[in-house]
Short mmCIF file of C-alpha atoms in Angstrom, two decimals:
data_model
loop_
_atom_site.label_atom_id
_atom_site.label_comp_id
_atom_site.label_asym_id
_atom_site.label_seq_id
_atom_site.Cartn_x
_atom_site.Cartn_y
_atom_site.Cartn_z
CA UNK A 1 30.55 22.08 -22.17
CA UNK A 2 31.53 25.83 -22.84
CA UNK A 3 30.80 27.72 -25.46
CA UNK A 4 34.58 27.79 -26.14
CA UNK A 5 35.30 24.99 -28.81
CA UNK A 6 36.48 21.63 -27.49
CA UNK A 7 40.61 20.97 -27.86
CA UNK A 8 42.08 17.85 -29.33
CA UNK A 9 42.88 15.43 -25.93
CA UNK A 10 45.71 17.01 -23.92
CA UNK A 11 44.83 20.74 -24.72
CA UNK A 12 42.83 22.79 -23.18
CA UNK A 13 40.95 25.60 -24.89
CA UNK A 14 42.37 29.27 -23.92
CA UNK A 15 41.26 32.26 -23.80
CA UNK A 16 41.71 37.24 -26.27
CA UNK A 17 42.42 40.53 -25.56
CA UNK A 18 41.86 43.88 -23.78
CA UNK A 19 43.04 44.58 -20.56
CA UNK A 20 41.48 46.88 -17.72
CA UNK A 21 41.99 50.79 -17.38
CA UNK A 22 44.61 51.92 -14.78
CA UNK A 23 43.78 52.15 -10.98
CA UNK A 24 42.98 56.25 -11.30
CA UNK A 25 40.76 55.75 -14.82
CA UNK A 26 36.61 55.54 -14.08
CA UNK A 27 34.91 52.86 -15.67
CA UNK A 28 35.59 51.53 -19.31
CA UNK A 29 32.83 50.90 -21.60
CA UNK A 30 31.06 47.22 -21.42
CA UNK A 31 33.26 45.14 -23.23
CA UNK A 32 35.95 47.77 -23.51
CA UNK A 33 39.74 46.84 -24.31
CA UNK A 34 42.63 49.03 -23.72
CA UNK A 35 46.28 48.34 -23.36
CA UNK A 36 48.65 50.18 -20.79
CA UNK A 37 51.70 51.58 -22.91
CA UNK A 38 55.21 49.52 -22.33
CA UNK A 39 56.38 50.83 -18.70
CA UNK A 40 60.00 51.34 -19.94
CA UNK A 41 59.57 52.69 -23.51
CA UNK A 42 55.96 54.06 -23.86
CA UNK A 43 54.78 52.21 -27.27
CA UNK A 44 52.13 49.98 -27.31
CA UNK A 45 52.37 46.04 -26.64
CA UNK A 46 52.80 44.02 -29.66
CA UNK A 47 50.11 41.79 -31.83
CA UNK A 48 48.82 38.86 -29.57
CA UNK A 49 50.98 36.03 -29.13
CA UNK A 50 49.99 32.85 -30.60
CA UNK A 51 51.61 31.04 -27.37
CA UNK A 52 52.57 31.23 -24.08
CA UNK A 53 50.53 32.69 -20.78
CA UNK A 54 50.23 36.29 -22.52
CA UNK A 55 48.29 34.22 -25.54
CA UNK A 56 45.80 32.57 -23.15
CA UNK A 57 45.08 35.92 -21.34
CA UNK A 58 44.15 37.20 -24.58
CA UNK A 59 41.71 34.49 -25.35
CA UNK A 60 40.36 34.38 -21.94
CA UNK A 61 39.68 38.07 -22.11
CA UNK A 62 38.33 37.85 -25.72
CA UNK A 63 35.66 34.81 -24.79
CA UNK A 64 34.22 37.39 -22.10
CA UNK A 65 33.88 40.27 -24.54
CA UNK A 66 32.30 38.34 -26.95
CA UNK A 67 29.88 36.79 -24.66
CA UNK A 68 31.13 33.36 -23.87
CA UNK A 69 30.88 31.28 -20.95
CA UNK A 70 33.84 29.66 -19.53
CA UNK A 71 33.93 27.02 -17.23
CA UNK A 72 36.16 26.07 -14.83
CA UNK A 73 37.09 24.34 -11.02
CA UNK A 74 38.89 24.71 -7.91
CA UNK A 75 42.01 22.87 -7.41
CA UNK A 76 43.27 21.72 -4.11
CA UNK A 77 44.56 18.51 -4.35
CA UNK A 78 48.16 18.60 -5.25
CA UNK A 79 50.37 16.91 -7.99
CA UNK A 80 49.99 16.53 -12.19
CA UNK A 81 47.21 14.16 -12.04
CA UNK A 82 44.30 16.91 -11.82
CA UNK A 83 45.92 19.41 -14.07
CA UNK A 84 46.44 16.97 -16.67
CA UNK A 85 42.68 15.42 -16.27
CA UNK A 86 41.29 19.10 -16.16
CA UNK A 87 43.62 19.97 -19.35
CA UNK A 88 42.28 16.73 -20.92
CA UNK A 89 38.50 17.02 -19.70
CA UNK A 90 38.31 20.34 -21.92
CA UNK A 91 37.59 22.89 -19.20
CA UNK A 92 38.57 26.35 -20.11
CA UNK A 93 40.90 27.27 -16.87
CA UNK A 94 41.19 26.08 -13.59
CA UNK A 95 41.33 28.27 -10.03
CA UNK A 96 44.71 26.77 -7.78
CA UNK A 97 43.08 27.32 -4.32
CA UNK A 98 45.75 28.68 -2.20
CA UNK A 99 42.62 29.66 0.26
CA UNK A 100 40.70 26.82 0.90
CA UNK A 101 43.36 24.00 0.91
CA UNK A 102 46.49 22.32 2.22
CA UNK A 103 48.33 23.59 -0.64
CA UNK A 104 51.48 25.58 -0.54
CA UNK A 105 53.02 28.07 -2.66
CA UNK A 106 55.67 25.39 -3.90
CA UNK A 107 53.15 22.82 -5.32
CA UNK A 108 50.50 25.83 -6.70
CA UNK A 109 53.99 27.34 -9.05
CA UNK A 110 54.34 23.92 -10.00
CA UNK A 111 50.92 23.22 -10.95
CA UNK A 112 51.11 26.27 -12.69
CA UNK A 113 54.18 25.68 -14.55
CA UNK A 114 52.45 21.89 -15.64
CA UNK A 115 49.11 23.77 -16.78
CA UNK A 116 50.99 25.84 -18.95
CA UNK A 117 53.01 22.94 -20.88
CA UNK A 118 49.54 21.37 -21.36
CA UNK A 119 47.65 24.68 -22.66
CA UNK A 120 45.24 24.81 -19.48
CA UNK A 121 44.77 28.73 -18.58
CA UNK A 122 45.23 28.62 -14.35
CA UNK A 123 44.28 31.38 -12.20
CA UNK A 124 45.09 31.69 -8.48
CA UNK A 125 42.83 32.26 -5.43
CA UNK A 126 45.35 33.97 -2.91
CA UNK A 127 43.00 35.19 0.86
CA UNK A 128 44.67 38.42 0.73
CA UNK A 129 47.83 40.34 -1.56
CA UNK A 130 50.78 39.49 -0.62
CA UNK A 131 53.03 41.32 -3.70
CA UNK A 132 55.96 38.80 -3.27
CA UNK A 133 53.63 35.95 -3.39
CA UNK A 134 51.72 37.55 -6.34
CA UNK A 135 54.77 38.28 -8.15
CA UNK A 136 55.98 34.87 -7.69
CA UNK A 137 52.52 33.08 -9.16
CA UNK A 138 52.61 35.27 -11.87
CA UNK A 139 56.46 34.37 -12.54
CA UNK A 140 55.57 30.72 -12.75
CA UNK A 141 53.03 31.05 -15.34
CA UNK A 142 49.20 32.03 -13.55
CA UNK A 143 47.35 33.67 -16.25
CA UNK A 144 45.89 35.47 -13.19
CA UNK A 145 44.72 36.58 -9.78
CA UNK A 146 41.40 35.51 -7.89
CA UNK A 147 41.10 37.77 -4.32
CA UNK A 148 39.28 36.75 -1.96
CA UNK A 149 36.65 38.63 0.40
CA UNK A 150 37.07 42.09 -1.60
CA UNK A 151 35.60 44.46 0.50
CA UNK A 152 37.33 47.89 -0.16
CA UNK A 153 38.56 49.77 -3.10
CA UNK A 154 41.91 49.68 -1.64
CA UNK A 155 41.80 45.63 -2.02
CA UNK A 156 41.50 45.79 -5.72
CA UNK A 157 44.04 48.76 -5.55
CA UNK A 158 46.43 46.40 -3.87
CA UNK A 159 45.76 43.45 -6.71
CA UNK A 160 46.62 45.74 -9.11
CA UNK A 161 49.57 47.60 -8.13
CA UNK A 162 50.82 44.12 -7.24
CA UNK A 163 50.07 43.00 -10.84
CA UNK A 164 51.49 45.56 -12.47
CA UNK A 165 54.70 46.85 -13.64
CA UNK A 166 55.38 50.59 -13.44
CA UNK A 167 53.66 52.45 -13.98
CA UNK A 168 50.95 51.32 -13.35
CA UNK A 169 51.88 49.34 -10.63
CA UNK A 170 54.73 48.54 -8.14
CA UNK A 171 55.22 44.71 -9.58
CA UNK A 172 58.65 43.82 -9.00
CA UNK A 173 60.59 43.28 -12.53
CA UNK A 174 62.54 40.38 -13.75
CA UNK A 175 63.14 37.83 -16.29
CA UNK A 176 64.36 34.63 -14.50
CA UNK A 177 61.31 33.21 -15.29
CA UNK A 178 59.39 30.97 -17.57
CA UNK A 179 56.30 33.93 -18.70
CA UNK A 180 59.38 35.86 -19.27
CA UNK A 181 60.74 33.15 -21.72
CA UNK A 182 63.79 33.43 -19.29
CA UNK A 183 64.96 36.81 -21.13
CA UNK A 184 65.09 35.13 -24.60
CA UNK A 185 62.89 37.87 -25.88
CA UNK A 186 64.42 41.05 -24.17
CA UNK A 187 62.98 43.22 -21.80
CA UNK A 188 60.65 45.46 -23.81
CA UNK A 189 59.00 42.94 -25.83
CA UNK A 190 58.30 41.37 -22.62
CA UNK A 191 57.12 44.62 -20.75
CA UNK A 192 55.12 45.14 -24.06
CA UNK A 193 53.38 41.56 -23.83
CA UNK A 194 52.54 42.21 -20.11
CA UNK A 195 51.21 46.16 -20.86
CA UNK A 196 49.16 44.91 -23.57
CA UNK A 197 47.77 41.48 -21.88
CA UNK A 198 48.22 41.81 -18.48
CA UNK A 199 46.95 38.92 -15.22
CA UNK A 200 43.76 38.65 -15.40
CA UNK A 201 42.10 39.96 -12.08
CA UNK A 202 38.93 38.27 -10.31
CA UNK A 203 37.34 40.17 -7.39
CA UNK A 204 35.35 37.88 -5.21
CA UNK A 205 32.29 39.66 -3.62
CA UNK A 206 31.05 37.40 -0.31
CA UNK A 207 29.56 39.56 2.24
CA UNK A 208 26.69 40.91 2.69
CA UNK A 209 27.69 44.64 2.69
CA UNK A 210 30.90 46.17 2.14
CA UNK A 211 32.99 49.06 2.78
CA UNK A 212 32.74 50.68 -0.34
CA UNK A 213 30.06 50.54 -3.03
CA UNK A 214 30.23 47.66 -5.71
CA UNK A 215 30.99 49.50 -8.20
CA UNK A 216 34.53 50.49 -6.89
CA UNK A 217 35.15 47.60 -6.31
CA UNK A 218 34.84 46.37 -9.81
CA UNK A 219 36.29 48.86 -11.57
CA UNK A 220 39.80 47.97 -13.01
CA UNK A 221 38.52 44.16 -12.57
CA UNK A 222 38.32 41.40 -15.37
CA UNK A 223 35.35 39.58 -13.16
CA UNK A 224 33.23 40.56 -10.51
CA UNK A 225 32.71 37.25 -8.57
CA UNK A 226 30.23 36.04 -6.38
CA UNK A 227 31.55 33.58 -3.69
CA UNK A 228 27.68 31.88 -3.18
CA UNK A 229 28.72 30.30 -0.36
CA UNK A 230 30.38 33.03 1.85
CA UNK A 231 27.60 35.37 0.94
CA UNK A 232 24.83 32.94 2.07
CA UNK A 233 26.51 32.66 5.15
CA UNK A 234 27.08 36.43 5.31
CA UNK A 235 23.13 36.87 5.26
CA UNK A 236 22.51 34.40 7.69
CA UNK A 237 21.00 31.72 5.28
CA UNK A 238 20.85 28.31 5.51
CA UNK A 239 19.84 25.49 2.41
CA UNK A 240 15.73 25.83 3.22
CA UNK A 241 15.68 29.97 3.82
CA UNK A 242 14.16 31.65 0.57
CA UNK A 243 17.14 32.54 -1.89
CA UNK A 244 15.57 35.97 -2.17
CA UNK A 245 18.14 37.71 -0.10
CA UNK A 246 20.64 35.63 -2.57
CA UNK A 247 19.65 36.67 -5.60
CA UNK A 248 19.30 40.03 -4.65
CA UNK A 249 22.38 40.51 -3.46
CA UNK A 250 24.06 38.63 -6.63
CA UNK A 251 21.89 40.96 -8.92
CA UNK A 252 23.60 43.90 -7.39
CA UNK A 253 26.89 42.46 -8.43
CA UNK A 254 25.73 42.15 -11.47
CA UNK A 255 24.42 45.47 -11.95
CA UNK A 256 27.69 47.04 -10.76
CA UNK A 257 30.00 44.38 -13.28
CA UNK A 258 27.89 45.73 -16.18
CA UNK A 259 28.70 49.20 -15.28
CA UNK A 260 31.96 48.68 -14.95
CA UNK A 261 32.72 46.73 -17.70
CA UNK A 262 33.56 43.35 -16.11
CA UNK A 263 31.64 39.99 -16.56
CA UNK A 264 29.45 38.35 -13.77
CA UNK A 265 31.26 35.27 -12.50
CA UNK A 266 30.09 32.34 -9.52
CA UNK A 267 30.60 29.36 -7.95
CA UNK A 268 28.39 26.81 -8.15
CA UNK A 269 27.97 23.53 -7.47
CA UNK A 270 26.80 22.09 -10.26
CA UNK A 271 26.65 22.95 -13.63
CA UNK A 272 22.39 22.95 -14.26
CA UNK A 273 19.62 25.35 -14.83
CA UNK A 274 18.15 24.81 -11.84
CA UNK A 275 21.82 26.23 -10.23
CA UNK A 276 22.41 28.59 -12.24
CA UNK A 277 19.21 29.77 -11.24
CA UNK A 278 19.31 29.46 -7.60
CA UNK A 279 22.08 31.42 -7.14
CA UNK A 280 21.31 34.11 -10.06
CA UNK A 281 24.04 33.24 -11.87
CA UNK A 282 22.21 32.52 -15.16
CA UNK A 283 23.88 35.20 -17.25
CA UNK A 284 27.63 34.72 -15.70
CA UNK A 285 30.51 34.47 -17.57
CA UNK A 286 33.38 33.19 -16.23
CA UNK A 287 31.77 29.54 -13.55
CA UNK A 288 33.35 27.93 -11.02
CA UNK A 289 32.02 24.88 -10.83
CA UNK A 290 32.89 22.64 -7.54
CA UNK A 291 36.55 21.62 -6.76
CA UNK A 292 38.40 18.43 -7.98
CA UNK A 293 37.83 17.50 -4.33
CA UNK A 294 33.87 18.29 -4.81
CA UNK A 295 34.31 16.17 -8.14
CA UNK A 296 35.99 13.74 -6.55
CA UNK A 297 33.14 13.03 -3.33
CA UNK A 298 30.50 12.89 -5.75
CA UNK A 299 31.87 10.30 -7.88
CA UNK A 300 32.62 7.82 -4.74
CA UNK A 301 29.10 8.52 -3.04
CA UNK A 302 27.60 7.75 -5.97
CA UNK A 303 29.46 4.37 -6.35
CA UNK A 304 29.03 3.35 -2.70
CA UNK A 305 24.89 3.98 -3.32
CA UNK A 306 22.68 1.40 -3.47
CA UNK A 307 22.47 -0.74 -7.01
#
């Protein structure tokens, strides 16, 4: 599967620390960790948790800076049945698609709040930042934030004020929550736990040009990621063209992640060599592979088939 290890059934393997430089800071080092200092008292976040959605951010962020792949899907359909399946499969995280589905906020923070009582690490794709919204996801347990479209600087400026708490951000503070441990642990051990493993941030590169050059727009960022689909549409390809525009263009992401210091990440829509390949995503870190919905076509075409 990954190269993260297997979990027993009903726990899925998580992921270690670092977290990304302020908004104003130029690029960190490849591989590079640094924690913010604690917003309201200035020292420096405690030793990682061995639980809980600050815990999995660390591992997450500690498979990329070693060099490990993690693998993960889209979900769209709503309800337990996925997460649970996904948590049980042994994937390393799964992507709650709040772009590309008929889900609503309601159903993602529950999902959210169910992958977190069964260990599965969940990210959220939001279209755009809205900071309520991304407050809220966060609240409920996302490990982190996957942005669609990212075209500017200020985008990725946006994710992270919106993702952090002052200040370093403009995140809105409370502990009514469950990533909060609903104030059981006070208010600076949690501001600690957030300043030293903060949300995990994902900008997804899908045009052809944009605004500003690819390496703003990964710098601050856990994973530059390339949305193969939207891009191939961007440069006007279709499934026979030569991928050579493709690849380029995904090489140049991957250029600007590695100077930066974030990891090459994809969607794909199939887990092979031969797709990897196709969409120059060999060396990525951090896959996407299909949607539950994706998963779930391709099972019932291939029982309706022919014997």
């Amino acid at each position: 599967m990954s190269a993260v290890e297997p979990p027993p059934p009903g726990r899925a393997p998580q992921l270690s620390a670092g977290s990304t430089p302020p908004v104003s800071a130029g690029p960190p080092a490849a591989g590079a960790a640094c924690a913010d200092p604690t917003p309201s008292t200035g020292v420096h976040a405690d030793p990682t948790p061995s639980t809980g959605v600050h815990a999995a951010r660390a591992r997450l962020r500690g498979t990329l800076r070693d060099g490990g792949q993690l693998v993960g899907t889209f979900v769209k359909l709503p309800g337990a049945d996925v997460i649970a399946l996904a948590a049980r499969s042994g994937l390393d995280f799964v992507v709650i698609d709040l772009e590309h589905s008929g889900l609503d906020e309601r159903t993602a923070t529950d999902q959210l709040r169910f992958a977190a009582l069964a260990g599965l690490p969940a990210l959220v794709r939001v279209p755009a930042v809205d900071p309520g919204q991304v407050n809220r996801l966060l609240e409920a347990g996302a490990v982190g934030v996957q942005l669609s479209t990212v075209r500017r600087r200020a985008d990725v400026e946006e994710l992270r004020a919106a993702s952090r708490y002052a200040p370093h951000g403009r995140r809105s503070i409370s502990l009514a929550h469950p990533s909060a441990g609903y104030g059981a642990d006070g208010l600076d051990r949690y501001l600690a736990a957030e300043a030293g493993h903060p949300p995990v941030l994902v900008a997804q590169i899908e045009t052809a040009t944009t605004d500003d050059p690819l390496p703003a727009l990964l710098t601050g960022v856990d994973v530059g990621f390339v949305g193969t689909t939207d891009l191939a549409v961007s440069l006007g390809l279709s499934t026979t063209d030569d991928p050579g525009p493709l690849l380029r263009r995904t090489g140049d992401v991957a250029d600007a992640a590695r100077t930066t210091g974030a990891v090459l990440g994809g969607w794909v829509a199939e887990r092979s060599a031969g797709a990897l390949g196709r969409y120059g995503l060999t060396d990525a870190r951090y896959l996407v592979v299909g949607s539950d919905l994706h998963l779930l076509g391709t099972g019932l075409r291939r029982l309706a088939a022919p014997a």
